[in-house]
Tab-separated table of N, CA and C and ligand atoms in Angstrom:
chain	number	residue	atom	x	y	z
A	1	UNK	N	15.627	-53.513	6.206
A	1	UNK	CA	16.410	-53.187	6.049
A	1	UNK	C	17.384	-52.160	5.123
A	2	UNK	N	17.672	-51.010	5.563
A	2	UNK	CA	18.008	-49.878	4.513
A	2	UNK	C	19.292	-50.374	3.918
A	3	UNK	N	19.219	-50.448	2.722
A	3	UNK	CA	20.423	-50.729	1.891
A	3	UNK	C	21.330	-49.664	1.975
A	4	UNK	N	23.130	-50.136	1.989
A	4	UNK	CA	24.053	-49.256	1.775
A	4	UNK	C	23.849	-48.332	0.487
A	5	UNK	N	24.140	-47.047	0.474
A	5	UNK	CA	24.002	-46.396	-0.796
A	5	UNK	C	25.711	-46.775	-1.248
A	6	UNK	N	25.597	-47.370	-2.546
A	6	UNK	CA	26.776	-47.651	-3.234
A	6	UNK	C	26.805	-46.888	-4.424
A	7	UNK	N	25.639	-46.424	-5.271
A	7	UNK	CA	26.164	-45.721	-6.310
A	7	UNK	C	25.402	-43.942	-6.241
A	8	UNK	N	25.688	-43.111	-7.068
A	8	UNK	CA	25.499	-41.882	-6.422
A	8	UNK	C	24.831	-41.262	-8.425
A	9	UNK	N	23.990	-41.256	-8.095
A	9	UNK	CA	23.305	-40.830	-9.732
A	9	UNK	C	22.809	-39.482	-9.368
A	10	UNK	N	23.662	-38.649	-10.566
A	10	UNK	CA	23.631	-37.264	-10.473
A	10	UNK	C	23.015	-36.844	-11.913
A	11	UNK	N	22.379	-35.523	-11.858
A	11	UNK	CA	22.017	-35.214	-13.378
A	11	UNK	C	21.814	-33.506	-13.314
A	12	UNK	N	22.192	-33.271	-14.397
A	12	UNK	CA	22.049	-31.540	-14.671
A	12	UNK	C	21.088	-30.879	-14.269
A	13	UNK	N	20.012	-31.370	-14.468
A	13	UNK	CA	18.448	-30.504	-14.415
A	13	UNK	C	17.591	-31.602	-14.251
A	14	UNK	N	16.302	-30.903	-13.391
A	14	UNK	CA	15.143	-31.978	-13.440
A	14	UNK	C	14.748	-32.350	-14.819
A	15	UNK	N	15.170	-31.619	-15.889
A	15	UNK	CA	14.358	-31.999	-17.099
A	15	UNK	C	14.983	-33.203	-17.745
A	16	UNK	N	16.334	-33.852	-16.972
A	16	UNK	CA	16.992	-34.982	-17.350
A	16	UNK	C	16.240	-36.213	-16.639
A	17	UNK	N	15.307	-36.075	-15.796
A	17	UNK	CA	14.729	-36.924	-15.076
A	17	UNK	C	14.040	-38.084	-16.214
A	18	UNK	N	13.346	-37.701	-16.960
A	18	UNK	CA	12.575	-38.780	-17.744
A	18	UNK	C	13.728	-39.670	-18.398
A	19	UNK	N	14.614	-39.524	-18.809
A	19	UNK	CA	15.747	-40.354	-19.296
A	19	UNK	C	16.662	-41.230	-17.915
A	20	UNK	N	17.019	-40.283	-16.947
A	20	UNK	CA	17.701	-40.815	-15.747
A	20	UNK	C	17.476	-41.382	-14.659
A	21	UNK	N	15.332	-41.484	-14.759
A	21	UNK	CA	14.827	-42.422	-14.171
A	21	UNK	C	14.976	-44.074	-14.800
A	22	UNK	N	15.348	-44.057	-15.953
A	22	UNK	CA	15.967	-45.465	-16.242
A	22	UNK	C	17.149	-45.873	-15.283
A	23	UNK	N	18.059	-45.063	-15.046
A	23	UNK	CA	19.168	-45.406	-14.274
A	23	UNK	C	18.741	-46.356	-12.639
A	24	UNK	N	17.679	-45.130	-12.345
A	24	UNK	CA	17.288	-45.706	-10.782
A	24	UNK	C	16.324	-46.736	-10.867
A	25	UNK	N	15.558	-47.002	-12.212
A	25	UNK	CA	14.529	-48.088	-12.052
A	25	UNK	C	15.298	-49.431	-12.286
A	26	UNK	N	16.402	-49.540	-12.771
A	26	UNK	CA	17.470	-50.456	-13.061
A	26	UNK	C	18.074	-50.901	-11.751
A	27	UNK	N	18.727	-50.041	-11.299
A	27	UNK	CA	19.364	-50.171	-9.864
A	27	UNK	C	18.162	-50.699	-8.816
A	28	UNK	N	17.108	-50.224	-8.815
A	28	UNK	CA	15.886	-50.620	-7.970
A	28	UNK	C	15.669	-52.278	-8.119
A	29	UNK	N	15.539	-52.355	-9.373
A	29	UNK	CA	15.191	-54.029	-9.704
A	29	UNK	C	16.368	-54.928	-9.249
A	30	UNK	N	17.622	-54.419	-8.997
A	30	UNK	CA	18.735	-55.326	-8.634
A	30	UNK	C	18.994	-55.075	-7.053
A	31	UNK	N	18.318	-53.928	-6.479
A	31	UNK	CA	18.138	-53.979	-4.997
A	31	UNK	C	19.471	-53.584	-4.606
A	32	UNK	N	19.881	-52.472	-5.278
A	32	UNK	CA	21.359	-51.910	-4.625
A	32	UNK	C	20.997	-50.443	-4.482
A	33	UNK	N	21.869	-50.030	-3.561
A	33	UNK	CA	21.478	-48.739	-2.622
A	33	UNK	C	21.979	-47.504	-3.485
A	34	UNK	N	21.246	-46.543	-3.531
A	34	UNK	CA	21.586	-45.352	-4.576
A	34	UNK	C	20.815	-44.146	-4.026
A	35	UNK	N	21.435	-43.002	-4.416
A	35	UNK	CA	21.118	-41.553	-3.916
A	35	UNK	C	20.973	-40.529	-5.477
A	36	UNK	N	20.149	-39.694	-5.248
A	36	UNK	CA	19.899	-39.037	-6.600
A	36	UNK	C	20.000	-37.655	-6.439
A	37	UNK	N	20.816	-36.942	-6.951
A	37	UNK	CA	21.133	-35.464	-6.861
A	37	UNK	C	20.863	-34.707	-8.300
A	38	UNK	N	19.966	-33.544	-8.017
A	38	UNK	CA	20.176	-32.845	-9.286
A	38	UNK	C	21.316	-31.230	-8.895
A	39	UNK	N	22.196	-31.550	-9.770
A	39	UNK	CA	23.462	-30.363	-9.656
A	39	UNK	C	24.158	-30.418	-11.177
A	40	UNK	N	24.387	-29.230	-11.263
A	40	UNK	CA	24.638	-28.837	-12.328
A	40	UNK	C	26.452	-28.191	-12.625
A	41	UNK	N	27.017	-28.965	-13.538
A	41	UNK	CA	28.497	-28.372	-13.444
A	41	UNK	C	28.520	-27.080	-13.726
A	42	UNK	N	27.435	-26.377	-14.401
A	42	UNK	CA	27.710	-25.079	-14.672
A	42	UNK	C	27.068	-23.996	-13.745
A	43	UNK	N	25.498	-24.472	-13.173
A	43	UNK	CA	24.792	-23.615	-12.668
A	43	UNK	C	25.425	-23.773	-11.110
A	44	UNK	N	25.813	-24.934	-10.336
A	44	UNK	CA	26.266	-25.374	-8.896
A	44	UNK	C	27.550	-25.881	-9.298
A	45	UNK	N	28.530	-25.547	-9.788
A	45	UNK	CA	30.055	-26.119	-9.577
A	45	UNK	C	30.475	-26.624	-8.505
A	46	UNK	N	30.387	-25.463	-7.385
A	46	UNK	CA	30.757	-25.798	-6.074
A	46	UNK	C	30.123	-27.202	-5.541
A	47	UNK	N	28.894	-27.220	-5.456
A	47	UNK	CA	27.970	-28.270	-5.210
A	47	UNK	C	28.376	-29.574	-5.735
A	48	UNK	N	28.859	-29.661	-6.956
A	48	UNK	CA	29.063	-30.740	-7.743
A	48	UNK	C	30.620	-31.102	-7.049
A	49	UNK	N	31.436	-30.279	-7.241
A	49	UNK	CA	32.785	-30.721	-6.440
A	49	UNK	C	32.688	-31.424	-5.159
A	50	UNK	N	31.895	-30.625	-4.312
A	50	UNK	CA	31.825	-31.419	-2.743
A	50	UNK	C	31.178	-32.628	-3.046
A	51	UNK	N	30.381	-32.619	-3.714
A	51	UNK	CA	29.604	-34.136	-3.882
A	51	UNK	C	30.851	-35.048	-4.372
A	52	UNK	N	31.547	-34.802	-5.592
A	52	UNK	CA	32.268	-35.733	-5.821
A	52	UNK	C	33.477	-36.023	-5.261
A	53	UNK	N	33.913	-35.036	-4.350
A	53	UNK	CA	34.933	-35.100	-3.604
A	53	UNK	C	34.762	-35.949	-2.308
A	54	UNK	N	33.564	-35.853	-1.552
A	54	UNK	CA	33.267	-36.216	-0.546
A	54	UNK	C	32.257	-38.012	-0.863
A	55	UNK	N	32.366	-38.168	-2.226
A	55	UNK	CA	31.697	-39.499	-2.452
A	55	UNK	C	32.091	-40.887	-1.814
A	56	UNK	N	33.235	-40.896	-1.851
A	56	UNK	CA	34.291	-42.304	-1.650
A	56	UNK	C	34.301	-42.441	-0.132
A	57	UNK	N	34.418	-41.247	0.688
A	57	UNK	CA	34.330	-41.379	2.099
A	57	UNK	C	32.753	-41.779	2.719
A	58	UNK	N	31.883	-41.374	1.755
A	58	UNK	CA	30.377	-41.652	2.024
A	58	UNK	C	29.898	-43.031	1.722
A	59	UNK	N	31.251	-43.568	1.117
A	59	UNK	CA	30.772	-45.329	0.999
A	59	UNK	C	30.233	-45.383	-0.724
A	60	UNK	N	30.275	-44.295	-1.155
A	60	UNK	CA	29.841	-44.254	-2.793
A	60	UNK	C	31.064	-45.141	-3.322
A	61	UNK	N	30.587	-45.966	-4.527
A	61	UNK	CA	31.447	-47.064	-5.182
A	61	UNK	C	31.772	-46.574	-6.767
A	62	UNK	N	30.429	-45.834	-7.179
A	62	UNK	CA	30.426	-46.003	-8.806
A	62	UNK	C	29.464	-44.416	-8.576
A	63	UNK	N	29.694	-43.672	-9.687
A	63	UNK	CA	28.902	-42.379	-9.850
A	63	UNK	C	28.482	-42.506	-11.169
A	64	UNK	N	27.338	-41.983	-11.648
A	64	UNK	CA	26.649	-42.108	-12.798
A	64	UNK	C	26.126	-40.683	-13.006
A	65	UNK	N	26.457	-39.874	-14.137
A	65	UNK	CA	26.038	-38.503	-14.090
A	65	UNK	C	25.565	-38.259	-15.790
A	66	UNK	N	24.198	-37.910	-15.695
A	66	UNK	CA	23.305	-37.555	-16.786
A	66	UNK	C	23.257	-36.121	-17.119
A	67	UNK	N	23.900	-35.825	-18.340
A	67	UNK	CA	23.411	-34.348	-18.716
A	67	UNK	C	23.607	-33.929	-20.312
A	68	UNK	N	22.868	-32.860	-20.368
A	68	UNK	CA	22.339	-32.507	-22.060
A	68	UNK	C	23.171	-31.346	-22.244
A	69	UNK	N	23.200	-31.057	-23.742
A	69	UNK	CA	23.676	-29.874	-24.339
A	69	UNK	C	25.233	-30.164	-23.853
A	70	UNK	N	26.006	-28.520	-23.539
A	70	UNK	CA	27.235	-28.975	-23.155
A	70	UNK	C	27.634	-29.693	-21.822
A	71	UNK	N	27.784	-30.816	-21.965
A	71	UNK	CA	27.499	-31.828	-20.870
A	71	UNK	C	28.724	-32.032	-20.127
A	72	UNK	N	29.129	-31.438	-19.356
A	72	UNK	CA	30.602	-30.978	-18.632
A	72	UNK	C	30.131	-31.699	-16.787
A	73	UNK	N	28.945	-32.461	-17.196
A	73	UNK	CA	29.010	-32.735	-15.784
A	73	UNK	C	29.652	-33.931	-15.000
A	74	UNK	N	29.985	-35.012	-16.015
A	74	UNK	CA	30.696	-36.113	-15.709
A	74	UNK	C	32.048	-35.948	-15.582
A	75	UNK	N	32.595	-35.085	-16.538
A	75	UNK	CA	33.880	-34.667	-16.546
A	75	UNK	C	34.408	-34.050	-15.450
A	76	UNK	N	33.524	-32.883	-14.949
A	76	UNK	CA	34.057	-32.557	-13.703
A	76	UNK	C	33.870	-32.921	-12.595
A	77	UNK	N	32.960	-34.402	-12.349
A	77	UNK	CA	33.145	-35.211	-11.332
A	77	UNK	C	34.147	-36.042	-11.345
A	78	UNK	N	34.421	-36.319	-12.757
A	78	UNK	CA	35.621	-37.174	-12.767
A	78	UNK	C	37.173	-36.585	-12.434
A	79	UNK	N	37.080	-34.991	-12.262
A	79	UNK	CA	38.073	-34.330	-12.352
A	79	UNK	C	38.510	-34.694	-10.591
A	80	UNK	N	37.635	-34.857	-9.943
A	80	UNK	CA	37.640	-34.908	-8.457
A	80	UNK	C	37.425	-35.858	-7.896
A	81	UNK	N	37.422	-37.175	-8.434
A	81	UNK	CA	37.404	-38.446	-7.470
A	81	UNK	C	37.956	-39.318	-8.137
A	82	UNK	N	38.577	-40.329	-7.650
A	82	UNK	CA	39.252	-41.749	-8.343
A	82	UNK	C	38.194	-42.614	-8.367
A	83	UNK	N	36.851	-42.478	-7.942
A	83	UNK	CA	35.669	-43.487	-8.206
A	83	UNK	C	35.237	-43.868	-9.658
A	84	UNK	N	34.947	-44.845	-10.149
A	84	UNK	CA	34.308	-45.334	-11.591
A	84	UNK	C	33.585	-43.864	-11.725
A	85	UNK	N	33.389	-43.188	-12.794
A	85	UNK	CA	32.391	-42.130	-13.373
A	85	UNK	C	31.742	-42.492	-15.003
A	86	UNK	N	30.458	-42.928	-14.751
A	86	UNK	CA	29.631	-42.859	-15.939
A	86	UNK	C	28.879	-42.190	-16.439
A	87	UNK	N	29.146	-41.545	-17.930
A	87	UNK	CA	28.342	-40.325	-18.375
A	87	UNK	C	27.547	-40.770	-19.078
A	88	UNK	N	26.228	-40.519	-18.865
A	88	UNK	CA	24.980	-40.646	-20.111
A	88	UNK	C	24.609	-39.126	-20.773
A	89	UNK	N	24.766	-39.058	-22.193
A	89	UNK	CA	24.538	-38.061	-22.802
A	89	UNK	C	22.931	-38.013	-22.850
A	90	UNK	N	22.357	-36.970	-22.320
A	90	UNK	CA	21.032	-36.718	-22.601
A	90	UNK	C	20.603	-36.145	-23.905
A	91	UNK	N	19.866	-36.822	-24.960
A	91	UNK	CA	19.439	-36.304	-26.070
A	91	UNK	C	18.358	-35.196	-26.149
A	92	UNK	N	17.766	-35.000	-27.043
A	92	UNK	CA	16.874	-34.014	-27.314
A	92	UNK	C	17.804	-32.566	-27.503
A	93	UNK	N	17.069	-31.220	-27.724
A	93	UNK	CA	17.702	-30.369	-27.992
A	93	UNK	C	17.835	-29.857	-29.656
A	94	UNK	N	18.726	-28.870	-29.530
A	94	UNK	CA	18.889	-28.642	-31.015
A	94	UNK	C	19.669	-29.493	-31.950
A	95	UNK	N	20.701	-30.401	-31.117
A	95	UNK	CA	21.560	-31.143	-31.609
A	95	UNK	C	21.288	-32.518	-31.479
A	96	UNK	N	20.197	-33.010	-30.764
A	96	UNK	CA	19.799	-34.149	-30.877
A	96	UNK	C	20.502	-34.818	-29.627
A	97	UNK	N	21.384	-34.536	-28.796
A	97	UNK	CA	22.035	-35.266	-28.103
A	97	UNK	C	23.723	-35.352	-28.326
A	98	UNK	N	23.971	-35.040	-29.848
A	98	UNK	CA	25.053	-34.977	-30.050
A	98	UNK	C	26.340	-34.188	-29.480
A	99	UNK	N	25.633	-32.912	-28.942
A	99	UNK	CA	26.687	-32.096	-28.139
A	99	UNK	C	26.753	-32.778	-27.117
A	100	UNK	N	25.884	-33.235	-26.287
A	100	UNK	CA	26.032	-34.163	-25.141
A	100	UNK	C	26.923	-35.272	-25.445
A	101	UNK	N	26.913	-36.076	-26.060
A	101	UNK	CA	27.760	-37.168	-26.241
A	101	UNK	C	29.278	-36.829	-26.832
A	102	UNK	N	29.344	-35.840	-27.378
A	102	UNK	CA	30.677	-35.268	-27.614
A	102	UNK	C	31.459	-34.726	-26.223
A	103	UNK	N	30.296	-33.579	-25.569
A	103	UNK	CA	31.253	-33.222	-24.490
A	103	UNK	C	31.742	-34.279	-23.423
A	104	UNK	N	30.609	-35.392	-23.261
A	104	UNK	CA	30.922	-36.336	-22.430
A	104	UNK	C	31.828	-37.339	-22.719
A	105	UNK	N	32.279	-37.627	-23.672
A	105	UNK	CA	32.784	-38.454	-24.349
A	105	UNK	C	34.297	-37.931	-24.498
A	106	UNK	N	34.523	-37.034	-24.628
A	106	UNK	CA	35.773	-36.405	-25.547
A	106	UNK	C	36.729	-35.631	-24.292
A	107	UNK	N	37.010	-36.706	-23.176
A	107	UNK	CA	38.050	-36.231	-22.212
A	107	UNK	C	39.067	-36.558	-22.439
A	108	UNK	N	39.788	-35.655	-21.766
A	108	UNK	CA	41.529	-35.496	-22.151
A	108	UNK	C	42.011	-36.879	-21.340
A	109	UNK	N	43.331	-37.372	-21.548
A	109	UNK	CA	43.754	-38.319	-21.242
A	109	UNK	C	44.293	-38.095	-19.551
A	110	UNK	N	44.039	-38.941	-19.052
A	110	UNK	CA	44.342	-38.923	-17.472
A	110	UNK	C	42.921	-38.690	-16.570
A	111	UNK	N	42.059	-38.123	-17.297
A	111	UNK	CA	40.521	-38.138	-16.481
A	111	UNK	C	39.385	-38.930	-17.091
A	112	UNK	N	39.327	-40.153	-16.976
A	112	UNK	CA	38.434	-41.270	-17.404
A	112	UNK	C	36.898	-41.011	-17.236
A	113	UNK	N	36.220	-40.742	-18.164
A	113	UNK	CA	34.633	-41.235	-18.024
A	113	UNK	C	34.203	-42.107	-19.150
A	114	UNK	N	33.524	-43.308	-18.559
A	114	UNK	CA	33.032	-44.472	-19.209
A	114	UNK	C	31.930	-43.768	-19.648
A	115	UNK	N	31.930	-43.428	-21.164
A	115	UNK	CA	30.693	-42.863	-21.480
A	115	UNK	C	29.621	-43.837	-22.360
A	116	UNK	N	28.456	-43.683	-21.968
A	116	UNK	CA	27.496	-44.584	-22.737
A	116	UNK	C	26.627	-44.021	-23.933
A	117	UNK	N	25.588	-44.676	-24.277
A	117	UNK	CA	24.777	-44.391	-25.269
A	117	UNK	C	23.749	-43.032	-25.131
A	118	UNK	N	23.876	-42.284	-26.158
A	118	UNK	CA	22.526	-41.089	-25.752
A	118	UNK	C	21.462	-41.688	-25.475
A	119	UNK	N	20.534	-41.106	-24.493
A	119	UNK	CA	19.373	-41.517	-23.986
A	119	UNK	C	19.017	-42.356	-23.201
A	120	UNK	N	17.824	-43.044	-23.592
A	120	UNK	CA	17.559	-44.254	-22.212
A	120	UNK	C	18.293	-45.348	-22.369
A	121	UNK	N	19.070	-46.029	-23.732
A	121	UNK	CA	19.451	-46.929	-23.531
A	121	UNK	C	20.527	-46.544	-22.784
A	122	UNK	N	21.409	-45.643	-22.894
A	122	UNK	CA	22.433	-45.313	-22.034
A	122	UNK	C	22.184	-45.127	-20.607
A	123	UNK	N	21.256	-44.739	-20.322
A	123	UNK	CA	20.755	-44.713	-18.903
A	123	UNK	C	20.525	-45.978	-18.366
A	124	UNK	N	20.017	-46.783	-19.277
A	124	UNK	CA	19.923	-48.373	-18.368
A	124	UNK	C	21.344	-49.286	-18.479
A	125	UNK	N	21.804	-48.637	-19.602
A	125	UNK	CA	23.409	-49.495	-19.580
A	125	UNK	C	24.049	-48.913	-18.520
A	126	UNK	N	24.142	-47.299	-18.224
A	126	UNK	CA	24.867	-46.954	-16.932
A	126	UNK	C	24.664	-47.930	-15.883
A	127	UNK	N	23.177	-48.118	-15.444
A	127	UNK	CA	23.192	-48.756	-14.254
A	127	UNK	C	23.246	-50.235	-14.265
A	128	UNK	N	23.099	-50.985	-15.516
A	128	UNK	CA	24.036	-52.061	-15.450
A	128	UNK	C	25.394	-52.231	-15.475
A	129	UNK	N	25.923	-51.255	-16.013
A	129	UNK	CA	27.575	-51.144	-15.995
A	129	UNK	C	27.917	-50.852	-14.601
A	130	UNK	N	27.423	-50.410	-13.732
A	130	UNK	CA	27.466	-49.938	-12.325
A	130	UNK	C	27.658	-51.148	-11.703
A	131	UNK	N	26.456	-51.797	-11.984
A	131	UNK	CA	26.277	-53.218	-11.214
A	131	UNK	C	27.466	-54.084	-11.607
A	132	UNK	N	27.767	-54.002	-12.655
A	132	UNK	CA	28.654	-55.119	-12.977
A	132	UNK	C	30.106	-54.828	-12.268
A	133	UNK	N	30.067	-53.463	-12.284
A	133	UNK	CA	31.679	-53.082	-11.236
A	133	UNK	C	31.154	-53.546	-9.868
A	134	UNK	N	30.074	-53.496	-9.269
A	134	UNK	CA	30.287	-53.854	-7.996
A	134	UNK	C	30.391	-55.298	-7.796
A	135	UNK	N	29.584	-56.017	-8.939
A	135	UNK	CA	29.479	-57.373	-8.825
A	135	UNK	C	30.708	-58.004	-8.811
A	136	UNK	N	31.931	-57.433	-9.014
A	136	UNK	CA	33.388	-57.753	-9.065
A	136	UNK	C	33.607	-58.167	-7.632
A	137	UNK	N	32.915	-57.523	-6.583
A	137	UNK	CA	33.128	-57.916	-5.040
A	137	UNK	C	31.913	-58.225	-4.565
A	138	UNK	N	30.976	-59.050	-5.375
A	138	UNK	CA	29.482	-59.181	-4.704
A	138	UNK	C	29.274	-60.362	-5.570
A	139	UNK	N	29.273	-61.575	-5.249
A	139	UNK	CA	29.040	-62.882	-5.894
A	139	UNK	C	27.467	-62.923	-6.167
A	140	UNK	N	26.707	-62.571	-5.208
A	140	UNK	CA	25.341	-62.584	-5.564
A	140	UNK	C	24.821	-61.838	-6.346
A	141	UNK	N	25.286	-60.664	-6.386
A	141	UNK	CA	24.721	-59.792	-7.424
A	141	UNK	C	25.482	-60.136	-8.781
A	142	UNK	N	26.699	-60.965	-8.962
A	142	UNK	CA	27.179	-61.107	-10.162
A	142	UNK	C	26.274	-62.399	-10.723
A	143	UNK	N	25.897	-63.282	-9.934
A	143	UNK	CA	24.748	-63.932	-10.419
A	143	UNK	C	23.362	-63.578	-10.783
A	144	UNK	N	23.295	-62.559	-10.315
A	144	UNK	CA	21.684	-61.801	-10.826
A	144	UNK	C	21.654	-61.276	-11.990
A	145	UNK	N	22.886	-60.604	-12.398
A	145	UNK	CA	23.363	-60.121	-13.557
A	145	UNK	C	23.260	-61.222	-14.638
A	146	UNK	N	24.005	-62.461	-14.085
A	146	UNK	CA	24.298	-63.634	-14.992
A	146	UNK	C	22.667	-64.182	-15.266
A	147	UNK	N	21.888	-64.060	-14.513
A	147	UNK	CA	20.470	-64.668	-14.770
A	147	UNK	C	19.560	-63.448	-15.623
A	148	UNK	N	20.069	-62.333	-15.238
A	148	UNK	CA	19.360	-61.190	-16.154
A	148	UNK	C	19.636	-61.428	-17.638
A	149	UNK	N	20.948	-61.455	-17.918
A	149	UNK	CA	21.297	-61.743	-19.307
A	149	UNK	C	20.900	-62.991	-20.005
A	150	UNK	N	20.874	-64.192	-19.154
A	150	UNK	CA	19.936	-65.527	-19.443
A	150	UNK	C	18.735	-65.342	-20.100
A	151	UNK	N	17.979	-64.671	-19.047
A	151	UNK	CA	16.565	-64.438	-19.355
A	151	UNK	C	16.318	-63.463	-20.638
A	152	UNK	N	17.246	-62.335	-20.834
A	152	UNK	CA	17.093	-61.544	-21.612
A	152	UNK	C	17.348	-62.209	-23.158
A	153	UNK	N	18.260	-63.216	-23.052
A	153	UNK	CA	18.936	-63.992	-24.374
A	153	UNK	C	17.467	-64.869	-24.690
A	154	UNK	N	17.008	-65.399	-23.586
A	154	UNK	CA	15.958	-66.640	-23.775
A	154	UNK	C	14.491	-65.746	-24.517
A	155	UNK	N	14.368	-64.658	-23.602
A	155	UNK	CA	13.102	-63.858	-24.556
A	155	UNK	C	13.135	-63.417	-25.969
A	156	UNK	N	14.310	-63.170	-26.224
A	156	UNK	CA	14.635	-62.930	-27.565
A	156	UNK	C	14.454	-64.385	-28.533
A	157	UNK	N	15.181	-65.234	-28.108
A	157	UNK	CA	15.172	-66.345	-28.888
A	157	UNK	C	13.453	-66.729	-28.480
A	158	UNK	N	12.953	-66.614	-27.894
A	158	UNK	CA	11.359	-67.244	-27.900
A	158	UNK	C	10.566	-66.466	-28.598
A	159	UNK	N	11.097	-65.478	-28.777
A	159	UNK	CA	10.281	-64.078	-29.948
A	159	UNK	C	10.900	-64.259	-31.449
A	160	UNK	N	12.202	-65.084	-31.785
A	160	UNK	CA	12.700	-65.106	-32.835
A	160	UNK	C	12.260	-65.449	-34.224
A	161	UNK	N	11.179	-66.411	-33.934
A	161	UNK	CA	10.646	-67.235	-35.162
A	161	UNK	C	9.071	-66.518	-35.287
A	162	UNK	N	9.024	-65.851	-36.645
A	162	UNK	CA	7.690	-65.222	-36.826
A	162	UNK	C	6.821	-66.153	-37.912
A	163	UNK	N	5.628	-66.060	-37.340
A	163	UNK	CA	4.744	-66.843	-38.210
A	163	UNK	C	3.902	-65.846	-39.168
A	164	UNK	N	4.764	-65.212	-40.456
A	164	UNK	CA	3.973	-64.042	-40.847
A	164	UNK	C	2.989	-64.657	-42.067
B	201	RP5	C1	21.606	-29.458	-19.126
B	201	RP5	O1	21.394	-28.574	-19.596
B	201	RP5	C2	21.156	-30.286	-18.294
B	201	RP5	O2	21.624	-31.665	-17.970
B	201	RP5	C3	19.807	-30.406	-19.152
B	201	RP5	O3	19.945	-31.631	-19.769
B	201	RP5	C4	20.236	-29.451	-20.103
B	201	RP5	C5	18.713	-28.374	-20.040
B	201	RP5	O4	18.848	-27.876	-18.714
B	201	RP5	P1	17.352	-27.120	-18.332
B	201	RP5	O5	17.289	-25.574	-19.128
B	201	RP5	O6	16.057	-27.665	-18.747
B	201	RP5	O7	17.320	-27.254	-16.787
B	201	RP5	O8	22.874	-28.685	-17.951
């Protein structure tokens, strides 16, 4: 059965894929339907707005936007939808992701973007946060997230004593 697409994952460039594929990997693990688009706030602004304006009526419930450098993608998306927007600053480049972090996080009041960590940790957490939002109205998904956290903790505990 085809899963309903609930999460829209957008990135500013193909070069963001090595980080952003951690978003899709996590969503896949939890069997939540998603779509992926490569669109840039600067290079294809009209297409970004079309995507964000149509997202709600297409059944999308959360958007995840990853971009590097002068990262305005998440902010532009947030300007034109009332759906939750999660921003992933992509690292690398001359400023090691600090540029993307500040561009994504420093939104003006009234236009929220929930900004995650720079890079892979941020990508994974964006997916988990999207899942937690969806889980507010999906008991099965909420249970799977609880199981995931439990397993994660058990793994850390089982590896916590070192015999050096
Ligand atoms: C941003 O500029 C993209 O999100 C990417 O992180 C960065 C570089 O893009 P490319 O020049 O690699 O396409 O808009």
